[in-house]
XYZ file of C-alpha atoms in Angstrom:
694
model
C -12.380 5.562 55.100
C -10.244 7.979 53.087
C -9.254 11.309 54.636
C -10.459 13.214 51.612
C -14.088 12.918 52.679
C -13.334 15.307 55.573
C -11.111 17.762 53.709
C -12.569 17.306 50.217
C -13.491 20.980 49.642
C -10.060 22.307 50.651
C -8.157 19.678 48.669
C -10.247 20.308 45.567
C -9.761 24.069 45.841
C -5.981 23.535 46.248
C -5.728 21.159 43.253
C -7.763 23.436 41.007
C -5.571 26.388 41.924
C -2.494 24.292 41.056
C -4.024 23.496 37.693
C -4.740 27.159 37.098
C -1.133 27.992 37.697
C 0.506 25.079 35.864
C -1.681 24.425 32.787
C -2.104 26.302 29.551
C -4.190 29.442 30.097
C -5.038 31.681 27.114
C -6.704 35.052 27.013
C -9.887 35.561 24.965
C -8.074 36.788 21.758
C -5.619 33.891 21.797
C -8.526 31.512 22.299
C -10.307 32.982 19.312
C -7.241 32.597 17.132
C -6.747 29.035 18.263
C -10.425 28.266 17.590
C -10.082 29.551 13.989
C -6.951 27.416 13.494
C -8.585 24.345 15.032
C -11.550 24.568 12.613
C -9.645 24.998 9.410
C -6.894 23.020 7.734
C -4.924 26.117 6.569
C -5.612 29.756 7.580
C -3.963 32.707 5.877
C -3.060 35.688 8.106
C -5.468 37.951 6.095
C -8.393 35.830 7.209
C -7.497 36.091 10.911
C -7.047 39.916 10.521
C -10.464 40.158 8.917
C -12.343 37.873 11.305
C -10.960 39.402 14.472
C -10.362 42.940 13.253
C -6.751 43.050 14.512
C -3.444 44.013 12.858
C -1.075 41.588 11.103
C 1.506 42.465 13.711
C -0.877 41.371 16.497
C -1.594 38.085 14.720
C 2.183 37.339 14.445
C 2.655 38.227 18.130
C -0.343 36.189 19.323
C 0.604 33.087 17.352
C 4.073 33.298 18.684
C 2.629 33.489 22.195
C 0.377 30.415 21.536
C 3.373 28.499 20.278
C 5.247 29.473 23.519
C 2.340 27.953 25.480
C 2.103 24.720 23.533
C 5.786 23.947 22.826
C 6.192 22.101 26.148
C 3.610 19.586 24.795
C 5.694 19.106 21.706
C 3.032 20.975 19.677
C 3.386 23.747 17.159
C 1.445 26.003 14.824
C 3.313 25.948 11.497
C 3.238 28.490 8.725
C 3.085 26.753 5.326
C 4.144 28.946 2.378
C 1.240 29.945 0.118
C -1.280 28.072 2.300
C -1.140 29.728 5.738
C -1.041 28.655 9.341
C -1.590 24.910 9.975
C -2.088 22.517 12.949
C -1.860 18.797 12.166
C -4.768 16.525 13.081
C -2.630 14.797 15.686
C -1.724 18.088 17.308
C -5.336 19.267 17.251
C -6.342 16.190 19.218
C -3.663 16.894 21.820
C -4.545 20.586 22.076
C -8.214 19.615 22.795
C -7.027 17.325 25.574
C -4.717 20.007 27.047
C -7.549 22.635 26.963
C -10.025 20.211 28.520
C -7.574 19.171 31.222
C -6.767 22.791 32.159
C -10.400 23.641 33.071
C -10.833 24.230 36.740
C -13.857 21.988 37.087
C -12.431 19.193 34.946
C -12.939 15.686 36.420
C -10.552 12.911 35.420
C -11.858 9.948 33.520
C -11.161 6.408 34.595
C -8.437 6.109 31.985
C -6.844 9.418 33.070
C -6.880 8.397 36.796
C -5.113 5.226 35.790
C -2.409 7.207 33.916
C -2.155 9.705 36.750
C -1.429 6.804 39.220
C 1.236 5.268 36.975
C 3.013 8.644 36.550
C 2.830 9.105 40.299
C 4.432 5.664 40.811
C 7.377 6.833 38.675
C 7.802 10.349 40.085
C 6.407 10.779 43.556
C 8.756 10.687 46.505
C 5.934 10.000 48.948
C 4.661 6.623 50.200
C 2.156 5.433 47.592
C -0.996 4.104 49.259
C -4.680 3.814 48.537
C -5.349 6.748 50.888
C -2.912 8.900 48.936
C -4.836 8.266 45.695
C -8.208 8.868 47.386
C -6.910 12.294 48.379
C -5.039 13.029 45.106
C -7.851 11.944 42.802
C -10.902 12.893 44.992
C -12.524 9.538 44.612
C -13.652 6.713 46.928
C -11.539 3.760 48.132
C -13.533 1.351 45.904
C -12.898 3.579 42.862
C -9.151 3.627 43.599
C -9.130 -0.217 44.009
C -10.758 -0.474 40.609
C -8.212 2.036 39.172
C -5.361 -0.053 40.621
C -6.775 -3.090 38.806
C -6.715 -1.038 35.499
C -3.097 0.025 36.317
C -2.048 -3.545 36.567
C -3.602 -4.389 33.256
C -2.076 -1.354 31.580
C 1.474 -1.966 32.729
C 1.379 -5.715 31.943
C 1.746 -4.800 28.223
C 5.253 -3.556 29.204
C 5.986 -6.733 31.211
C 5.751 -4.803 34.490
C 3.952 -5.670 37.707
C 2.615 -3.727 40.650
C 3.876 -4.694 44.077
C 1.801 -3.647 47.141
C 4.224 -4.330 50.023
C 4.773 -1.222 52.153
C 3.240 1.041 49.495
C 2.772 0.479 45.774
C 5.756 0.238 43.500
C 6.521 -0.876 39.917
C 8.476 -4.105 39.433
C 10.245 -5.129 36.224
C 13.245 -4.380 34.066
C 14.647 -0.826 34.027
C 14.389 -0.930 30.159
C 10.666 -1.721 30.335
C 10.057 1.030 32.953
C 11.727 3.595 30.743
C 9.795 2.474 27.688
C 6.504 2.810 29.605
C 7.590 6.215 30.952
C 8.397 7.683 27.545
C 5.111 6.305 26.220
C 3.257 8.147 28.981
C 5.203 11.341 28.306
C 4.445 11.244 24.605
C 0.784 10.462 25.008
C -0.129 12.400 28.138
C 2.562 15.051 28.479
C -0.041 17.550 29.793
C -0.024 15.492 32.997
C 3.623 16.380 33.577
C 3.103 20.166 33.937
C 3.002 20.051 37.692
C 6.586 18.774 37.848
C 8.027 22.070 36.535
C 10.739 20.833 34.185
C 10.548 23.573 31.553
C 13.165 25.777 33.286
C 15.586 22.771 33.399
C 15.025 22.401 29.619
C 15.772 26.039 29.034
C 18.933 25.952 31.174
C 20.267 22.842 29.402
C 19.552 24.365 25.986
C 21.254 27.646 26.933
C 24.454 25.863 28.049
C 24.467 23.753 24.904
C 24.328 26.909 22.841
C 27.251 28.344 24.836
C 29.272 25.207 24.136
C 28.167 25.212 20.522
C 27.069 21.590 20.420
C 26.154 20.334 16.928
C 23.616 17.891 18.267
C 21.450 20.929 19.042
C 20.858 21.067 15.255
C 19.030 17.671 15.395
C 15.494 18.011 14.066
C 14.134 16.531 17.315
C 16.446 18.380 19.633
C 13.782 20.327 21.454
C 11.669 17.227 22.050
C 14.657 15.174 23.203
C 15.854 17.881 25.595
C 12.382 18.416 27.141
C 12.083 14.678 27.762
C 15.604 14.452 29.245
C 14.763 17.413 31.509
C 11.748 15.634 33.094
C 13.499 12.288 33.047
C 16.644 13.310 34.936
C 14.994 15.923 37.103
C 12.236 13.674 38.403
C 12.371 10.064 37.152
C 16.141 9.471 37.689
C 16.330 11.303 40.983
C 13.676 9.013 42.438
C 14.536 5.707 40.769
C 18.353 5.933 40.322
C 18.157 3.091 37.808
C 20.568 2.582 34.968
C 20.060 0.359 32.009
C 22.824 -1.938 30.718
C 23.828 -1.623 27.114
C 25.380 -4.615 25.332
C 29.130 -4.246 24.816
C 28.788 -4.451 21.022
C 26.114 -1.752 21.077
C 28.404 0.400 23.290
C 31.261 -0.020 20.790
C 28.921 1.017 17.958
C 27.824 4.164 19.806
C 31.426 4.915 20.786
C 32.413 4.948 17.131
C 29.904 7.651 16.143
C 30.807 11.350 15.888
C 28.023 12.274 18.284
C 29.550 10.365 21.239
C 31.869 13.052 22.471
C 29.237 15.721 22.209
C 26.725 13.600 24.142
C 29.319 13.215 26.942
C 29.436 16.989 27.134
C 25.613 17.121 27.187
C 25.607 14.627 30.089
C 27.922 16.904 32.031
C 25.627 19.878 31.272
C 22.650 17.917 32.701
C 24.642 17.035 35.810
C 25.591 20.746 36.270
C 22.042 22.065 35.788
C 20.504 19.554 38.160
C 23.540 19.331 40.516
C 23.227 15.491 40.768
C 25.398 12.484 40.105
C 24.386 10.578 36.957
C 25.960 7.233 36.021
C 28.554 7.377 33.176
C 26.670 4.751 31.166
C 23.756 7.121 30.812
C 25.713 8.665 27.953
C 24.637 5.640 25.804
C 20.989 6.166 26.690
C 21.152 9.833 25.747
C 23.144 9.137 22.629
C 20.550 6.670 21.307
C 18.075 9.553 21.076
C 20.463 11.379 18.737
C 21.565 8.357 16.685
C 20.455 8.360 13.035
C 18.328 5.464 11.785
C 20.709 5.003 8.854
C 23.674 4.482 11.216
C 21.759 1.839 13.148
C 20.798 0.052 9.867
C 24.389 0.061 8.749
C 25.576 -1.293 12.044
C 22.993 -4.147 11.930
C 23.684 -5.100 8.305
C 27.471 -4.947 8.590
C 27.342 -7.254 11.643
C 24.549 -9.429 10.290
C 22.395 -8.611 13.268
C 19.399 -8.242 11.054
C 19.210 -11.989 10.363
C 17.049 -12.817 13.415
C 14.457 -10.209 12.386
C 14.002 -11.501 8.848
C 11.829 -14.539 9.689
C 9.451 -12.717 12.063
C 8.894 -9.946 9.489
C 8.247 -12.479 6.695
C 5.833 -14.326 9.024
C 4.043 -11.043 9.738
C 3.611 -10.242 6.065
C 2.243 -13.682 5.343
C -0.083 -13.349 8.339
C -1.317 -10.024 6.946
C -2.068 -11.666 3.546
C -3.828 -14.429 5.411
C -6.232 -12.294 7.512
C -6.747 -9.466 4.944
C -7.101 -11.871 1.933
C -5.130 -9.282 -0.100
C -2.824 -11.128 -2.511
C 0.748 -9.992 -1.931
C 2.820 -10.766 -5.065
C 6.095 -9.151 -3.997
C 6.896 -10.475 -0.551
C 10.554 -9.632 -0.741
C 10.215 -5.900 -1.416
C 7.431 -5.356 1.138
C 9.222 -7.418 3.812
C 12.523 -5.583 3.158
C 10.924 -2.173 3.447
C 9.292 -3.103 6.727
C 12.487 -4.677 8.039
C 14.432 -1.498 7.232
C 11.974 0.503 9.225
C 11.917 -1.875 12.203
C 15.622 -2.275 12.715
C 16.249 1.188 14.236
C 12.859 1.149 15.929
C 13.532 -2.076 17.785
C 17.051 -1.023 18.684
C 15.677 2.058 20.432
C 12.678 0.362 21.984
C 14.964 -2.277 23.634
C 16.599 0.632 25.444
C 13.257 2.252 26.411
C 13.235 4.918 23.624
C 10.829 5.761 20.781
C 9.791 8.795 18.832
C 6.181 10.026 18.332
C 4.519 9.156 15.072
C 3.276 12.646 14.147
C 0.802 11.367 11.515
C -0.606 8.443 13.564
C -4.090 9.865 13.530
C -4.055 10.386 9.767
C -2.798 6.808 9.198
C -5.482 5.322 11.490
C -8.158 7.190 9.579
C -6.798 6.775 6.073
C -5.991 3.135 6.460
C -8.644 2.178 9.002
C -9.183 -1.381 7.935
C -5.482 -1.908 7.201
C -4.606 -0.531 10.627
C -6.920 -3.100 12.299
C -5.285 -5.961 10.365
C -1.817 -4.578 11.236
C -2.656 -4.369 14.966
C -3.391 -8.088 14.835
C -0.381 -9.289 12.791
C 2.287 -7.347 14.773
C 1.796 -9.883 17.536
C 3.972 -12.160 15.354
C 6.835 -9.639 15.836
C 6.046 -9.075 19.510
C 5.999 -12.827 20.302
C 9.095 -13.686 18.364
C 11.254 -10.784 19.427
C 9.774 -10.384 23.004
C 8.926 -6.734 22.456
C 5.841 -4.503 22.745
C 4.952 -2.275 19.764
C 2.781 0.691 20.686
C 0.176 2.417 18.505
C 2.758 4.775 16.992
C 4.804 1.831 15.757
C 1.746 -0.046 14.545
C 0.748 3.059 12.513
C 4.203 3.152 10.910
C 3.881 -0.508 9.798
C 0.329 0.008 8.643
C 1.684 2.767 6.354
C 3.727 0.129 4.482
C 0.805 -2.282 4.174
C -1.477 0.576 3.304
C 0.891 1.866 0.620
C 1.140 -1.610 -0.858
C -2.610 -2.022 -0.763
C -3.126 1.309 -2.543
C -0.737 0.214 -5.230
C -2.800 -2.966 -5.694
C -6.025 -0.992 -5.991
C -7.407 -1.820 -2.543
C -10.029 0.617 -1.261
C -8.629 2.588 1.611
C -10.447 5.939 1.315
C -13.377 6.547 3.648
C -16.037 9.321 3.756
C -15.212 12.554 5.543
C -18.006 13.633 7.922
C -18.614 16.888 9.770
C -21.181 17.106 12.572
C -23.111 20.414 12.788
C -24.973 20.961 16.062
C -26.100 24.036 17.957
C -27.124 22.221 21.149
C -23.753 22.289 22.918
C -20.753 19.988 23.217
C -22.560 17.289 25.255
C -25.133 16.752 22.488
C -22.499 16.925 19.768
C -20.379 14.320 21.549
C -23.376 12.062 22.045
C -24.206 12.278 18.329
C -20.568 11.629 17.457
C -20.495 8.458 19.646
C -23.720 7.160 18.063
C -22.374 7.723 14.522
C -19.096 5.943 15.330
C -21.042 2.971 16.606
C -23.108 2.933 13.426
C -20.163 3.045 11.005
C -16.724 1.451 11.047
C -15.235 3.067 8.033
C -15.894 6.828 8.321
C -13.797 9.820 9.423
C -15.526 12.340 11.675
C -13.409 15.308 10.635
C -14.864 18.080 12.874
C -17.658 18.966 15.236
C -18.970 22.459 14.400
C -21.461 25.052 15.527
C -23.718 26.496 12.808
C -21.662 29.714 12.916
C -18.360 27.893 12.419
C -19.890 25.691 9.644
C -20.850 28.767 7.633
C -17.176 29.677 7.303
C -15.845 26.146 7.054
C -13.523 25.569 4.121
C -12.252 22.041 4.499
C -13.454 19.362 2.144
C -16.138 16.958 3.501
C -18.475 14.367 1.983
C -21.405 14.625 4.366
C -22.643 17.085 7.002
C -24.651 15.250 9.642
C -26.770 17.951 11.359
C -29.414 18.523 13.967
C -30.346 21.912 12.332
C -31.689 22.749 8.886
C -28.919 23.219 6.309
C -29.379 24.149 2.686
C -26.673 21.775 1.490
C -26.865 18.734 -0.785
C -24.502 16.797 1.474
C -26.455 17.557 4.630
C -28.261 14.718 6.421
C -30.598 15.989 9.233
C -31.026 13.712 12.255
C -32.290 13.840 15.807
C -29.661 14.333 18.663
C -30.566 10.793 19.831
C -30.733 8.799 16.588
C -34.037 7.121 15.837
C -34.276 3.887 13.847
C -35.368 5.955 10.867
C -32.290 8.303 11.326
C -29.975 5.184 11.374
C -31.637 3.706 8.267
C -31.245 7.039 6.444
C -27.582 7.385 7.425
C -26.765 3.825 6.496
C -28.510 4.159 3.166
C -26.921 7.436 2.135
C -23.402 6.915 3.521
C -22.862 3.140 3.142
C -24.045 3.196 -0.460
C -21.407 5.696 -1.358
C -18.468 4.365 0.634
C -17.661 1.815 -2.115
C -17.135 4.382 -4.857
C -15.042 7.052 -3.164
C -11.737 5.634 -4.263
C -12.754 5.503 -7.927
C -14.297 8.977 -7.853
C -11.325 10.569 -6.056
C -8.811 9.200 -8.544
C -11.051 10.274 -11.440
C -11.416 13.775 -10.069
C -7.714 14.084 -9.348
C -6.894 13.157 -12.926
C -9.278 15.779 -14.298
C -7.798 18.533 -12.071
C -4.231 17.505 -12.951
C -5.209 17.746 -16.599
C -6.784 21.165 -16.234
C -3.704 22.431 -14.326
C -1.497 21.740 -17.377
C -3.375 24.275 -19.523
C -5.005 26.729 -17.085
C -4.593 28.412 -13.739
C -7.070 27.175 -11.138
C -8.054 29.983 -8.741
C -10.010 27.738 -6.300
C -9.111 24.115 -6.507
C -11.581 22.999 -3.804
C -14.533 24.697 -5.557
C -13.523 23.040 -8.842
C -13.233 19.708 -7.063
C -16.745 20.147 -5.679
C -18.209 20.958 -9.119
C -16.514 17.960 -10.708
C -17.687 15.694 -7.862
C -21.271 16.827 -8.387
C -21.015 15.989 -12.046
C -19.575 12.531 -11.252
C -22.267 11.910 -8.715
C -25.000 12.757 -11.116
C -23.700 10.311 -13.675
C -22.526 7.599 -11.299
C -22.936 3.984 -12.300
C -24.163 2.099 -9.313
C -22.135 -0.914 -8.297
C -18.702 0.299 -9.247
C -16.142 -0.767 -6.615
C -18.880 -2.250 -4.518
C -17.925 -3.104 -0.927
C -19.855 -5.810 0.749
C -20.813 -5.526 4.413
C -20.402 -8.358 6.914
C -24.160 -8.556 7.284
C -24.645 -8.945 3.567
C -22.169 -11.805 3.314
C -23.223 -13.627 6.562
C -26.978 -14.073 6.623
C -29.586 -16.724 7.163
C -28.560 -18.439 3.913
C -24.802 -18.622 4.719
C -24.725 -19.594 8.360
C -24.716 -23.288 9.349
C -24.585 -24.635 12.935
C -23.441 -27.872 14.524
C -22.320 -29.607 11.333
C -20.360 -32.849 11.160
C -17.067 -33.626 9.249
C -14.723 -36.607 9.238
C -11.501 -34.444 8.763
C -10.332 -31.001 7.801
C -10.716 -31.513 4.060
C -14.302 -32.664 4.603
C -14.861 -29.669 6.901
C -13.796 -27.248 4.187
C -16.173 -28.893 1.724
C -19.027 -28.862 4.224
C -18.407 -25.132 4.811
C -17.847 -24.123 1.222
C -20.391 -26.296 -0.657
C -23.292 -23.880 0.110
C -21.374 -21.162 -1.903
C -21.138 -23.651 -4.787
C -24.865 -24.495 -4.462
C -25.700 -20.727 -4.645
C -23.546 -20.372 -7.788
C -21.037 -18.100 -6.064
C -18.039 -20.372 -6.592
C -17.054 -23.273 -8.767
C -15.900 -26.657 -7.477
C -12.329 -25.679 -8.564
C -12.299 -22.938 -5.945
C -13.155 -25.375 -3.148
C -10.395 -27.681 -4.388
C -7.968 -24.747 -4.429
C -8.823 -23.976 -0.810
C -7.978 -27.535 0.143
C -4.702 -27.479 -1.909
C -3.635 -24.237 -0.173
C -3.797 -25.992 3.219
C -1.901 -29.009 1.873
C 0.919 -26.783 0.529
C 1.081 -24.094 3.255
C -0.082 -25.890 6.375
C -2.661 -24.612 8.912
C -2.075 -20.946 8.016
C -5.851 -20.490 7.769
C -6.341 -20.666 11.571
C -6.823 -16.945 12.257
C -8.076 -16.953 15.859
C -8.599 -19.498 18.680
C -11.006 -22.216 17.352
C -11.506 -20.321 14.113
C -10.155 -21.007 10.574
C -10.780 -19.077 7.373
C -10.057 -21.188 4.263
C -9.772 -19.229 1.033
C -8.016 -19.175 -2.311
C -7.453 -16.632 -5.128
C -10.335 -15.051 -7.036
C -9.079 -16.597 -10.342
C -9.448 -20.059 -8.831
C -13.194 -19.941 -9.549
C -15.074 -17.136 -7.724
C -18.187 -15.842 -9.414
C -19.319 -13.518 -6.654
C -17.867 -12.233 -3.392
C -19.253 -14.478 -0.655
C -18.741 -16.086 2.750
C -20.139 -18.779 4.989
C -19.906 -19.327 8.724
C -20.070 -22.939 9.895
C -19.815 -24.365 13.401
C -18.999 -28.041 14.008
C -20.077 -30.430 16.731
C -16.536 -31.822 17.146
C -13.144 -30.173 16.839
C -11.495 -30.223 13.454
C -7.766 -30.924 13.476
C -5.678 -28.955 11.000
C -2.452 -30.285 12.690
C -1.507 -32.169 15.808
C -0.971 -28.937 17.728
C -3.519 -27.648 20.254
C -3.680 -24.195 18.596
C -4.779 -25.721 15.287
C -7.998 -27.323 16.637
C -10.969 -25.529 15.171
C -14.752 -25.509 15.651
C -15.698 -22.544 13.422
C -14.884 -22.326 9.706
C -15.438 -19.132 7.745
C -15.138 -19.871 4.059
C -14.263 -16.731 2.107
C -14.520 -16.258 -1.602
C -12.988 -12.887 -2.586
C -13.929 -11.605 -6.075
C -11.018 -9.230 -6.144
C -8.528 -7.506 -3.864
C -10.997 -4.961 -2.483
C -14.735 -5.991 -2.509
C -14.328 -8.039 0.696
C -12.083 -5.708 2.604
C -14.667 -3.828 4.701
C -16.513 -6.991 5.760
C -13.297 -8.665 6.605
C -12.129 -5.782 8.736
C -15.394 -6.039 10.742
C -14.993 -9.823 11.008
C -11.448 -9.387 12.344
C -12.671 -6.935 14.958
C -15.469 -9.318 15.910
C -13.219 -12.379 16.290
C -10.662 -10.457 18.336
C -12.987 -10.856 21.385
C -13.120 -14.331 22.960
C -16.688 -13.760 24.211
C -17.928 -13.390 20.620
C -16.404 -16.693 19.557
C -17.826 -18.372 22.634
C -21.318 -16.950 21.944
C -21.226 -18.199 18.351
C -20.149 -21.655 19.453
C -22.909 -21.760 22.092
C -25.638 -20.417 19.774
C -28.682 -22.650 19.374
C -29.982 -20.860 16.316
C -28.888 -18.489 13.528
C -30.540 -15.488 15.152
C -28.098 -15.623 18.045
C -25.184 -15.626 15.605
C -26.690 -12.797 13.597
C -27.071 -10.808 16.776
C -23.253 -10.848 17.255
C -22.656 -10.144 13.527
C -25.020 -7.144 13.493
C -22.993 -5.482 16.296
C -19.965 -5.403 14.076
C -21.346 -5.067 10.516
C -20.920 -1.522 9.190
């Protein structure tokens, strides 16, 4: 039995005191200022002065003080000219985590315990045993054993393993270890407070200023130096590992102007920490400071980019296949993605990457596109033997999302605020229920009634547990009833499909007005125009079908028979023809596509999705799901054997996109495919579909 059961109270008190000392603590006034900033997109100083009845000078001082607190988490309150103080959505999320983690009574979640153990594996100088983690995390032996299982799963993405001989330790390449470590630092840097590296950062920066190093002018200098401080102070001291750079990469880095300065920086780090650091670490440090353009030039001049071209092209084709968005200009899109990936992959191979500061915005704005991208990057990962994290996936999704916007594909989603006066627990419960109900919405903020009254950010709906005199308000119970769900689905789902059209229309009007008049309050004008548009809206514009609408009792067929893949496509698609949704020419085009392009339609294990272009004979967006008694062979390869065919008929580049995103999510889980294959009737299949249809 773990020792902590005897000394639990003392240990808990000790840990909580440590947290109190190490983590971000703000006085009441600083908390009030931060609360205002967290609940508004932009806040002018005059507003803070008025709300808190303090002087401008005090506001300047307090915001500077908050910035001092949060800079070690690579966070910042910026002051945008003419708009006011601003915190990005990504930074707001991190600040919430930091504030939550700093509370004395905060209990780590299962995920956080897993992260805490991995960080400990990297940095602790003690013997790493189950007993240690029982004591450190204040949990039982069985809980730790389950956490260790989660650790193994987490690190496997980085091609690392956990060895248990004589205490736990990480096993794998040094490059992979460093890549995992920097990922942890970027995502969970509030866990690193207890290691006290900020003074090392300040000392390194001070000596760099004395030596007048130009690399200090790098935009990311503070972030890089903070990371190097924790890395060499704690990680390197324990692990003493050095990664090996290829000779040609060394020669490239040697040729850059930054090389001599980075050598001086390495000596500064040695001096501050009073430790020996391998000479080759200069290349690791220099890679942080190397410009993306220099890396691209190096690759193109030496034709190193050639091995990346095919995987990128394959990924773009895979995206077109699973999204059913017609991509006309492969070359331009592929080249843009390739140009982005070259410096990213170079750095990742040596265990380095930068945070994507707009990751949250990308995941919200391009929600469906992001889901598709997450699936297709596996082509890059498998071909180049590399793991791309969420930051990198978000970057790639931006390219696909930008292209999709250009092609008129719907990417905008409703902005929701939750207004609740019953406390955070109830608010969070309501948020979770709404997120389960909808796939394509953005929950922008959770507000008290008081904060909502002064709320200035644009939103489409306010979902509330209290009475609000607002047109956009939808009142519900804290635990959603069936009637609540029906009401939400009716009001929100019916409007999702027209947001893109309306927004573009409204923007054009505002841009036109700005040419001839001064707009004193753009958001108020936007709201007035929106109300006019809503009142005269033509229903059905830019309609977005749901998965449940497309796959129903009339379009699901179980245990069918077919002689070959061509026959299987006809068996699957003929019901669409019988319903008048497609012409026979469309079914023939589906078959011709497979003949020309091969088994590209196999989108998941045992699942294929034949489709063609809208102009080949689609009358109405539609879909069938057909299971077969025997496997259908689309080639002689094992991975091209199929038992489920989903025949898709897209009417355009956007009507099907929401349903397809839900379908992709559903098919990403093997248990769903197995359940569909084992279903004895349509109701069992619909049960699976209903879980994912939004």
